[in-house]
């Protein structure tokens, strides 16, 4: 079990440090929107400590999904920072920083609903921190699909997601691609982990055929037919 230390500073920045498998990662939460309804809702319905614990749990879950028991298999990340900002949209991750919309948080009415939704959002965004992206060559839809695949496996699937078999393209992204990847992972257990590993240095659609014996277009057709 990871060793956890919580530190609360006067600037309302909250930090958690975890050491697991020889890798030390520090997590921080900063609410820059405390004076907005969504920022206040974050404080009352979600909170810093829960967010820190969720980021830590997501990291360990992602390492498990990606089968990265050895720290050398992982991206080298020392610090992940979460910001609650007064912005449009839902969330995004960049340079090991996750930004979540306080306005989106405020759009949820019940404390349990918003907490569950933001937990799923954090699992998705934490995946972007840890996944390989083929040195920028992988399709954006695949990158987003892998992040939602992790969210799917973690059990945080919102009601508005498509059902299995729906969608227009395998790389449509998000829930569509996540469902397709789940199908592929069912054909070969650990497929997503192996695909992510292959994307450490580059990307090619041939990765699907190398791992599953069929082109990605054939796999998509099989998936739609199933």
Short mmCIF file of C-alpha atoms in Angstrom, two decimals:
data_model
loop_
_atom_site.label_atom_id
_atom_site.label_comp_id
_atom_site.label_asym_id
_atom_site.label_seq_id
_atom_site.Cartn_x
_atom_site.Cartn_y
_atom_site.Cartn_z
CA UNK A 1 0.00 0.00 0.00
CA UNK A 2 1.29 3.45 -0.86
CA UNK A 3 2.57 5.64 1.94
CA UNK A 4 0.52 8.83 2.00
CA UNK A 5 1.30 12.19 3.58
CA UNK A 6 -1.21 15.06 3.51
CA UNK A 7 0.01 18.64 3.73
CA UNK A 8 -2.31 21.66 3.96
CA UNK A 9 -0.74 25.08 3.44
CA UNK A 10 -2.06 28.58 4.13
CA UNK A 11 -2.52 29.24 0.43
CA UNK A 12 -5.31 26.61 0.30
CA UNK A 13 -3.06 24.44 -1.85
CA UNK A 14 -3.39 20.84 -0.75
CA UNK A 15 -0.73 18.27 -1.55
CA UNK A 16 -0.44 14.53 -1.24
CA UNK A 17 2.70 12.51 -1.82
CA UNK A 18 2.64 8.83 -2.60
CA UNK A 19 5.48 6.38 -3.05
CA UNK A 20 4.64 3.21 -4.91
CA UNK A 21 6.81 0.71 -6.75
CA UNK A 22 9.87 2.89 -6.37
CA UNK A 23 8.25 5.94 -7.98
CA UNK A 24 7.40 9.06 -5.98
CA UNK A 25 4.48 11.16 -7.22
CA UNK A 26 3.18 14.34 -5.62
CA UNK A 27 -0.42 15.43 -6.14
CA UNK A 28 -1.78 18.90 -5.52
CA UNK A 29 -5.22 20.51 -5.66
CA UNK A 30 -5.82 24.23 -6.11
CA UNK A 31 -9.30 25.69 -6.29
CA UNK A 32 -8.96 28.95 -8.23
CA UNK A 33 -12.74 29.32 -8.45
CA UNK A 34 -13.68 29.30 -4.75
CA UNK A 35 -15.74 32.48 -5.16
CA UNK A 36 -17.96 30.93 -7.85
CA UNK A 37 -20.95 28.62 -7.28
CA UNK A 38 -19.08 25.69 -8.86
CA UNK A 39 -15.94 26.33 -6.86
CA UNK A 40 -17.95 26.44 -3.66
CA UNK A 41 -19.75 23.25 -4.69
CA UNK A 42 -16.41 21.54 -5.23
CA UNK A 43 -15.41 22.39 -1.66
CA UNK A 44 -18.65 21.13 -0.12
CA UNK A 45 -19.49 18.12 -2.31
CA UNK A 46 -16.08 16.80 -3.42
CA UNK A 47 -13.25 18.40 -1.50
CA UNK A 48 -9.48 18.49 -1.67
CA UNK A 49 -8.75 15.35 0.31
CA UNK A 50 -11.13 13.19 -1.72
CA UNK A 51 -9.64 14.55 -4.96
CA UNK A 52 -6.10 13.78 -3.82
CA UNK A 53 -7.04 10.26 -2.80
CA UNK A 54 -8.84 9.76 -6.11
CA UNK A 55 -5.83 10.93 -8.12
CA UNK A 56 -3.62 8.53 -6.18
CA UNK A 57 -6.08 5.66 -6.60
CA UNK A 58 -6.42 6.44 -10.32
CA UNK A 59 -2.66 6.36 -10.80
CA UNK A 60 -2.37 2.91 -9.24
CA UNK A 61 -5.39 1.67 -11.19
CA UNK A 62 -3.93 2.96 -14.47
CA UNK A 63 -0.57 1.33 -13.78
CA UNK A 64 -2.50 -1.90 -13.26
CA UNK A 65 -4.53 -1.54 -16.47
CA UNK A 66 -1.34 -0.78 -18.41
CA UNK A 67 0.46 -3.68 -16.65
CA UNK A 68 3.27 -1.36 -15.59
CA UNK A 69 4.54 -3.11 -12.49
CA UNK A 70 8.06 -1.89 -13.24
CA UNK A 71 8.59 1.88 -12.84
CA UNK A 72 10.80 1.85 -15.95
CA UNK A 73 7.70 0.99 -18.00
CA UNK A 74 5.92 4.18 -16.90
CA UNK A 75 6.19 7.80 -17.88
CA UNK A 76 8.46 9.76 -15.58
CA UNK A 77 6.07 12.04 -13.71
CA UNK A 78 6.96 13.53 -10.35
CA UNK A 79 3.98 15.83 -9.80
CA UNK A 80 0.38 16.00 -10.98
CA UNK A 81 -1.56 19.19 -10.24
CA UNK A 82 -5.34 19.53 -10.25
CA UNK A 83 -6.93 22.95 -10.74
CA UNK A 84 -10.61 23.79 -10.33
CA UNK A 85 -11.08 26.73 -12.70
CA UNK A 86 -13.92 29.02 -13.72
CA UNK A 87 -14.03 27.90 -17.35
CA UNK A 88 -16.31 26.37 -19.97
CA UNK A 89 -16.19 22.72 -20.99
CA UNK A 90 -15.53 19.78 -18.67
CA UNK A 91 -11.81 19.20 -18.18
CA UNK A 92 -8.48 18.88 -19.93
CA UNK A 93 -4.97 17.69 -19.13
CA UNK A 94 -1.73 19.34 -20.26
CA UNK A 95 1.84 19.14 -18.98
CA UNK A 96 0.81 16.95 -16.03
CA UNK A 97 -1.80 19.49 -15.00
CA UNK A 98 -5.52 18.70 -14.90
CA UNK A 99 -8.02 21.53 -15.17
CA UNK A 100 -11.66 20.85 -14.23
CA UNK A 101 -14.48 23.27 -14.92
CA UNK A 102 -16.20 24.70 -11.84
CA UNK A 103 -19.13 25.55 -14.12
CA UNK A 104 -19.46 21.87 -15.05
CA UNK A 105 -19.35 20.90 -11.38
CA UNK A 106 -22.14 23.40 -10.70
CA UNK A 107 -24.31 21.84 -13.42
CA UNK A 108 -24.87 18.76 -11.22
CA UNK A 109 -27.57 18.97 -8.58
CA UNK A 110 -26.90 16.16 -6.11
CA UNK A 111 -23.68 15.75 -4.08
CA UNK A 112 -23.40 12.04 -4.91
CA UNK A 113 -23.98 12.64 -8.62
CA UNK A 114 -21.31 15.30 -8.96
CA UNK A 115 -18.83 13.33 -6.86
CA UNK A 116 -19.27 10.21 -9.01
CA UNK A 117 -19.02 12.20 -12.25
CA UNK A 118 -15.88 14.08 -11.24
CA UNK A 119 -14.31 10.83 -10.06
CA UNK A 120 -14.81 9.44 -13.55
CA UNK A 121 -13.46 12.66 -15.08
CA UNK A 122 -10.33 12.38 -12.90
CA UNK A 123 -9.73 8.77 -13.96
CA UNK A 124 -10.01 9.89 -17.60
CA UNK A 125 -7.69 12.86 -17.21
CA UNK A 126 -5.17 10.96 -15.08
CA UNK A 127 -4.94 8.44 -17.92
CA UNK A 128 -3.79 11.27 -20.20
CA UNK A 129 -1.03 12.00 -17.71
CA UNK A 130 0.25 8.40 -17.76
CA UNK A 131 -0.53 7.00 -21.23
CA UNK A 132 1.88 6.89 -24.16
CA UNK A 133 0.69 8.75 -27.26
CA UNK A 134 3.01 7.47 -29.97
CA UNK A 135 5.14 10.59 -29.72
CA UNK A 136 2.13 12.58 -30.87
CA UNK A 137 1.45 10.31 -33.86
CA UNK A 138 -1.52 8.37 -32.46
CA UNK A 139 -5.03 9.51 -33.48
CA UNK A 140 -6.63 11.82 -30.96
CA UNK A 141 -9.71 9.61 -30.95
CA UNK A 142 -7.63 6.63 -29.85
CA UNK A 143 -5.99 8.63 -27.07
CA UNK A 144 -9.38 9.77 -25.78
CA UNK A 145 -10.79 6.27 -26.22
CA UNK A 146 -8.06 4.73 -24.07
CA UNK A 147 -8.76 7.29 -21.36
CA UNK A 148 -12.46 6.41 -21.43
CA UNK A 149 -11.56 2.69 -21.52
CA UNK A 150 -9.82 3.20 -18.18
CA UNK A 151 -12.88 5.04 -16.89
CA UNK A 152 -15.05 2.14 -18.12
CA UNK A 153 -12.90 -0.45 -16.35
CA UNK A 154 -12.93 1.63 -13.17
CA UNK A 155 -16.73 1.50 -13.18
CA UNK A 156 -17.48 5.21 -13.68
CA UNK A 157 -19.64 5.05 -16.80
CA UNK A 158 -22.15 7.92 -17.09
CA UNK A 159 -25.65 7.28 -18.36
CA UNK A 160 -25.15 9.33 -21.53
CA UNK A 161 -22.47 7.01 -22.97
CA UNK A 162 -23.24 5.08 -26.15
CA UNK A 163 -24.05 1.41 -25.87
CA UNK A 164 -21.72 -1.30 -27.16
CA UNK A 165 -21.77 -1.46 -30.95
CA UNK A 166 -22.80 2.16 -31.49
CA UNK A 167 -20.68 4.74 -33.26
CA UNK A 168 -19.51 5.59 -36.78
CA UNK A 169 -15.72 5.03 -36.67
CA UNK A 170 -13.35 3.05 -34.49
CA UNK A 171 -11.34 6.20 -33.78
CA UNK A 172 -14.37 8.40 -33.13
CA UNK A 173 -13.02 8.81 -29.62
CA UNK A 174 -14.27 8.81 -26.05
CA UNK A 175 -17.08 6.32 -25.28
CA UNK A 176 -17.34 4.97 -28.84
CA UNK A 177 -13.67 4.03 -29.00
CA UNK A 178 -13.67 2.89 -25.37
CA UNK A 179 -16.41 0.35 -26.13
CA UNK A 180 -14.47 -0.85 -29.19
CA UNK A 181 -11.26 -1.21 -27.18
CA UNK A 182 -13.18 -3.17 -24.56
CA UNK A 183 -14.26 -5.55 -27.34
CA UNK A 184 -10.65 -5.88 -28.51
CA UNK A 185 -9.49 -6.45 -24.94
CA UNK A 186 -12.02 -9.25 -24.72
CA UNK A 187 -10.40 -10.91 -27.73
CA UNK A 188 -6.98 -10.74 -26.07
CA UNK A 189 -6.73 -9.99 -22.39
CA UNK A 190 -4.30 -7.13 -21.84
CA UNK A 191 -4.64 -5.84 -25.40
CA UNK A 192 -4.94 -2.20 -24.32
CA UNK A 193 -1.87 -2.55 -22.10
CA UNK A 194 0.12 -3.99 -25.00
CA UNK A 195 -1.18 -1.32 -27.38
CA UNK A 196 -0.18 1.41 -24.95
CA UNK A 197 3.28 -0.13 -24.61
CA UNK A 198 3.72 -0.16 -28.40
CA UNK A 199 2.82 3.55 -28.51
CA UNK A 200 5.77 4.50 -26.32
CA UNK A 201 7.92 5.43 -29.31
CA UNK A 202 5.51 5.78 -32.22
CA UNK A 203 2.24 4.66 -33.72
CA UNK A 204 0.97 2.51 -36.57
CA UNK A 205 -2.43 1.01 -37.30
CA UNK A 206 -0.53 -2.24 -37.86
CA UNK A 207 -0.31 -2.55 -34.07
CA UNK A 208 -3.87 -3.90 -34.10
CA UNK A 209 -3.01 -6.61 -36.62
CA UNK A 210 0.21 -7.49 -34.80
CA UNK A 211 -1.71 -8.02 -31.57
CA UNK A 212 -5.02 -9.42 -32.83
CA UNK A 213 -4.26 -10.82 -36.28
CA UNK A 214 -6.72 -8.54 -38.08
CA UNK A 215 -6.65 -4.98 -39.38
CA UNK A 216 -8.36 -2.37 -37.25
CA UNK A 217 -11.00 -1.86 -39.96
CA UNK A 218 -11.81 -5.59 -39.96
CA UNK A 219 -11.96 -5.58 -36.18
CA UNK A 220 -14.32 -2.62 -36.27
CA UNK A 221 -16.56 -4.42 -38.78
CA UNK A 222 -16.55 -7.54 -36.59
CA UNK A 223 -17.37 -5.42 -33.55
CA UNK A 224 -20.30 -3.72 -35.30
CA UNK A 225 -21.60 -7.09 -36.51
CA UNK A 226 -21.39 -8.57 -33.03
#
